[in-house]
Short mmCIF file of C-alpha atoms in Angstrom, two decimals:
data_model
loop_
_atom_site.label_atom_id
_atom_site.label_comp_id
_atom_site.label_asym_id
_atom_site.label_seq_id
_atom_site.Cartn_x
_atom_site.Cartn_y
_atom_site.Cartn_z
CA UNK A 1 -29.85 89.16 24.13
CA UNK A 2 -31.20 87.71 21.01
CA UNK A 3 -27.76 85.53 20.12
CA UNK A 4 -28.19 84.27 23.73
CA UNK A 5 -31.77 83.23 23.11
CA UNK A 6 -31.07 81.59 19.81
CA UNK A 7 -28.32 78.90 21.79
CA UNK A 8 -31.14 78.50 24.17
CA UNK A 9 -33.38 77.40 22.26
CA UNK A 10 -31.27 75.25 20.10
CA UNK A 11 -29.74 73.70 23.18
CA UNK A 12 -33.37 72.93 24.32
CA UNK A 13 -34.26 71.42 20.82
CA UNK A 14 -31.19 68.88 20.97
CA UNK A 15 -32.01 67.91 23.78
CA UNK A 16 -35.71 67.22 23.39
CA UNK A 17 -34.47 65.39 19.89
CA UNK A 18 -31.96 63.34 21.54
CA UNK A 19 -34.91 61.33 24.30
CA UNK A 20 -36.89 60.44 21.34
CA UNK A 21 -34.70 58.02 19.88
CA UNK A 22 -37.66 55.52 17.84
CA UNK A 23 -37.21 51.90 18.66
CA UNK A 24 -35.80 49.61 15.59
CA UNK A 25 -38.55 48.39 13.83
CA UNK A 26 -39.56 44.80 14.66
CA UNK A 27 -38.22 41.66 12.16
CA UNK A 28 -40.98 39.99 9.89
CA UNK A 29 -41.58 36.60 10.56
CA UNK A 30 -41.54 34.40 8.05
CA UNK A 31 -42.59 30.76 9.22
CA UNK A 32 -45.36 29.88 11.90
CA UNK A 33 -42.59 28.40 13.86
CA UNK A 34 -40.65 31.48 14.55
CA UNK A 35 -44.22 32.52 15.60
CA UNK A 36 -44.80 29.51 18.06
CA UNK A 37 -41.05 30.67 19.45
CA UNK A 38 -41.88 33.60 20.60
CA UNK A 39 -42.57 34.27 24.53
CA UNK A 40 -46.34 35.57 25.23
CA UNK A 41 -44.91 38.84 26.18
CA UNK A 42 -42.93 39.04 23.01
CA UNK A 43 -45.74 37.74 20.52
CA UNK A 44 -48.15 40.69 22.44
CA UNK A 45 -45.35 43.40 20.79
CA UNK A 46 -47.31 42.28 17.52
CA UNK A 47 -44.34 41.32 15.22
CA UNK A 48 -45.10 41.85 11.67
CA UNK A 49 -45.55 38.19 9.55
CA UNK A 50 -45.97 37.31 6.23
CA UNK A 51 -46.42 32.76 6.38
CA UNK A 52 -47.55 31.17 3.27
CA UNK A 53 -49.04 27.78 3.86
CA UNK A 54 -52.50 25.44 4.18
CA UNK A 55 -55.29 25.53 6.03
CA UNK A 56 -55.46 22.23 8.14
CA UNK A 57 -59.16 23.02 9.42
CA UNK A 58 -61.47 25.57 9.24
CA UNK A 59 -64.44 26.24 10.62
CA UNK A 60 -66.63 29.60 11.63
CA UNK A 61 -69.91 28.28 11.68
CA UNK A 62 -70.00 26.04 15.29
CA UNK A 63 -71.88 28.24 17.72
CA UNK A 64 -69.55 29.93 20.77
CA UNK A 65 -66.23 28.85 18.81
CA UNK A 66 -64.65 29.19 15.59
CA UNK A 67 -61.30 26.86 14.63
CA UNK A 68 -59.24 28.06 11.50
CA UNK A 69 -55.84 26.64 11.72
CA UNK A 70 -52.68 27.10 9.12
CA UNK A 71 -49.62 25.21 9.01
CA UNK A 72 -46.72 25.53 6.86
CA UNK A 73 -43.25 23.32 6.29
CA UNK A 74 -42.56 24.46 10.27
CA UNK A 75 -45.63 24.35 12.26
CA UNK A 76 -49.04 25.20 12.49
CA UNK A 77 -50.25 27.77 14.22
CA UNK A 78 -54.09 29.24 14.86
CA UNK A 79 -55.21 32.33 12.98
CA UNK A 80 -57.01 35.19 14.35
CA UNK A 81 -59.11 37.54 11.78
CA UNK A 82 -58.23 41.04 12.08
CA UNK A 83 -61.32 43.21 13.65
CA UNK A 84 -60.78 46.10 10.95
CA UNK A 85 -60.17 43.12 8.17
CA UNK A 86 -63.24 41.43 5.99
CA UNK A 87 -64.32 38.13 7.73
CA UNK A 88 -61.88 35.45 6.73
CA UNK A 89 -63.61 33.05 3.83
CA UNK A 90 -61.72 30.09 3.69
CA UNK A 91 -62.19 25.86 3.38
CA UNK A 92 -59.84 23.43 4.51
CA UNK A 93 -57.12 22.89 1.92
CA UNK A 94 -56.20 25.80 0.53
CA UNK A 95 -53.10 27.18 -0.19
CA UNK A 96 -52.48 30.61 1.28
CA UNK A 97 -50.66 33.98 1.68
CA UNK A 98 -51.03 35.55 5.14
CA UNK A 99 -49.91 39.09 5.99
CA UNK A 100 -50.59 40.03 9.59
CA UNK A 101 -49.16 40.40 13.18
CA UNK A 102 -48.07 38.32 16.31
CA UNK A 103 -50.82 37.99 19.37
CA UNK A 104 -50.25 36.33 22.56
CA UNK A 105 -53.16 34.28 22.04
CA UNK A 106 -55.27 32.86 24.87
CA UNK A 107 -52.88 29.26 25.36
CA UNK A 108 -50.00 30.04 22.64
CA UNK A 109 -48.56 32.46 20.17
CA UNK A 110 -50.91 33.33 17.04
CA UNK A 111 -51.19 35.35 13.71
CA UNK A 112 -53.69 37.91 13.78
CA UNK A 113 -54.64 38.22 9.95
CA UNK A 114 -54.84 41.37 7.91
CA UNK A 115 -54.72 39.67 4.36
CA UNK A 116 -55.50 36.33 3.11
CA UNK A 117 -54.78 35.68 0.10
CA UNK A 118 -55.94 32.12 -1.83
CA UNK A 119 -53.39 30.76 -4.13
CA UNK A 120 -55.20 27.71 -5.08
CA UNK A 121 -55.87 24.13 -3.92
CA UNK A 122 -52.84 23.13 -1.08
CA UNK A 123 -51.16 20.21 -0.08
CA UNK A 124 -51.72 18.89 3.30
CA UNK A 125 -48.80 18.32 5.84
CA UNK A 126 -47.67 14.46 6.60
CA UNK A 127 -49.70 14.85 10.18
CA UNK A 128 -47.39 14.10 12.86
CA UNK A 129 -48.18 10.32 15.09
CA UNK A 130 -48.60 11.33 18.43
CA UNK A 131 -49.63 9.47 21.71
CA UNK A 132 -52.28 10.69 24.03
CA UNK A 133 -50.09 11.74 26.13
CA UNK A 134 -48.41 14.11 24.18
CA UNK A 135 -51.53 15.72 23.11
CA UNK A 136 -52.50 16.23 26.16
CA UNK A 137 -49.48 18.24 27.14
CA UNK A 138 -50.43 20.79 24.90
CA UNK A 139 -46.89 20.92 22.74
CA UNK A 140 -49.06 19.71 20.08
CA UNK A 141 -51.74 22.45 20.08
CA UNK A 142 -52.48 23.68 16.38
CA UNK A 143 -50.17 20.94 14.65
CA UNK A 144 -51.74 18.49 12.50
CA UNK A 145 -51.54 15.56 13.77
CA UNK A 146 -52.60 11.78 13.74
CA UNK A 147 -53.90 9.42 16.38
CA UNK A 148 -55.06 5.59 16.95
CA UNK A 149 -57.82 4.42 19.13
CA UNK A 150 -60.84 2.30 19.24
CA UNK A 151 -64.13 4.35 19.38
CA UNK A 152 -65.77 3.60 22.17
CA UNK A 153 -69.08 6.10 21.66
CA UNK A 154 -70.14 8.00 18.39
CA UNK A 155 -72.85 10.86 18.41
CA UNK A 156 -73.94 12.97 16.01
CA UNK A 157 -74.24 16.56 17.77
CA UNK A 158 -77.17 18.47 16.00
CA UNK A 159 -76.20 22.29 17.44
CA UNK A 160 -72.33 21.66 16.10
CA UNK A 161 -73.42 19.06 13.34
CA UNK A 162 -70.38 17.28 14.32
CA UNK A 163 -69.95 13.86 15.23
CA UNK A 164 -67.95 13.47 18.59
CA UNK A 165 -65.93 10.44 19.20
CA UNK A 166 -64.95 9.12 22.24
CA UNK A 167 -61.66 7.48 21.88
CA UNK A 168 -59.77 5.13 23.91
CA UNK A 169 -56.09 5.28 23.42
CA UNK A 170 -53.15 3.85 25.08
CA UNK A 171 -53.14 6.47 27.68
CA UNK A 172 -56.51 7.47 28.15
CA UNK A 173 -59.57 8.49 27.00
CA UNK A 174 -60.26 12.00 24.56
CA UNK A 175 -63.12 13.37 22.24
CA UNK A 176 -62.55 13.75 18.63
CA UNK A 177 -65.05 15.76 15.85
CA UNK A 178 -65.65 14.78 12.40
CA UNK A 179 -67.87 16.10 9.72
CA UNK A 180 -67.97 13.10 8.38
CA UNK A 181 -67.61 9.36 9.34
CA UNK A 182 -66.42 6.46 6.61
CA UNK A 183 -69.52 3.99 8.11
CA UNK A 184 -73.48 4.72 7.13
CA UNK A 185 -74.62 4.83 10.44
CA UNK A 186 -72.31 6.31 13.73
CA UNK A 187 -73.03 3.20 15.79
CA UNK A 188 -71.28 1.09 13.11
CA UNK A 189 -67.96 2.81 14.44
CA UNK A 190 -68.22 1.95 17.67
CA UNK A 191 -65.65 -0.43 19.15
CA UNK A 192 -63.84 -0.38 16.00
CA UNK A 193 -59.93 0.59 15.51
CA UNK A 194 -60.04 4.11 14.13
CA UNK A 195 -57.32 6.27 12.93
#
C-alpha cells in the first residue's frame, strides 16, 4: 500500500508542476521608440526599459499638471515617476539614464521611471518642422518639435507663470507656453512672425 501511495503522489506532483509553466520573461526596451510601438494593451504588461537620452521639457511645478518629457535618437516619449520612487528632480537639458517600465499612458505609450540617473548637461534633438495639422493629429505627441506662426495674443498667466500664445498658423489657430519671451514686454510679440 505504501509503494502505491508513493506513485500517487508523484503522479499528482508532475502534474501540478507541469500547469505552472512561468511565462518568458518580457524583452528590455532599449529606445523610446520601441516604447511608442507598442499597443496600449501591450505597454500595460509593463515591459522592462532602460532609454538613455534628454529631457526636452520639464516641469512639476504648474498647478493640476506636471510635463516632463525625454527623447532620445528615436523619439520622445513622456515620463511617469514611479509612486514607490523619490520625486523625479530634473531641468530641461540634461542628459539621462532611465531604468523603468512600460504604461499604457492616458493618450500613448509611456515610461514609468524607477531610476534617473543625470549624466551631465545633454544635447537637444534637431526638433522636427511640423504643420498644424499634423500636430493636431496627435502622431506628434511628446516629440520635439518646431512650428511657425504669427502671434496673434500674448498673456502672461500668473497661476502657471507661463506666457500663452495664441498662434495663427497655416491651418488654424493653437496655444503655445513659454517661460520666457525674446521681447521686454508680451504685447511687443503680438502680430509678429514667431518660430
Amino acid at each position: 500500500a505504501a509503494a502505491g501511495f508513493g506513485v500517487v503522489l508523484l503522479l499528482a506532483l508532475c502534474q501540478h508542476g507541469h500547469g505552472a509553466v512561468a511565462p518568458p520573461p518580457l524583452p528590455t526596451l532599449h529606445t523610446a521608440m520601441e516604447v511608442r510601438n507598442l499597443p496600449p494593451q501591450e505597454a500595460d504588461r509593463r515591459y522592462p526599459v532602460q532609454l538613455k537620452g534628454v529631457i526636452t521639457y520639464f516641469d512639476q511645478e504648474t498647478p493640476t499638471r506636471a510635463f516632463r518629457f525625454f527623447q532620445d535618437e528615436t523619439a520622445g516619449i513622456y515620463l511617469y515617476p514611479d509612486a514607490s520612487s523619490p520625486a523625479l528632480d530634473l531641468t530641461t537639458g540634461q542628459e539621462v539614464e532611465i531604468v523603468g517600465e512600460t504604461g499604457k499612458g492616458e493618450y500613448a505609450p509611456v515610461v514609468v521611471a524607477r531610476q534617473v540617473r543625470v549624466l551631465g548637461p545633454g544635447t537637444f534633438p534637431a526638433p522636427k518642422r511640423v504643420t498644424y495639422e499634423e500636430l493636431i493629429s496627435g502622431e506628434e505627441d511628446s516629440q520635439f518639435v518646431e512650428l511657425e506662426g504669427i502671434a496673434r495674443a500674448v498673456r502672461r498667466d500668473t497661476l502657471t507663470n507661463y506666457y500663452s500664445l495664441v498662434l495663427a498658423t497655416g491651418g488654424g489657430r493653437l496655444i503655445a507656453f513659454a517661460r520666457e519671451l525674446p521681447v521686454a514686454r508680451a504685447a511687443d510679440l503680438e502680430d509678429r512672425a514667431v518660430k
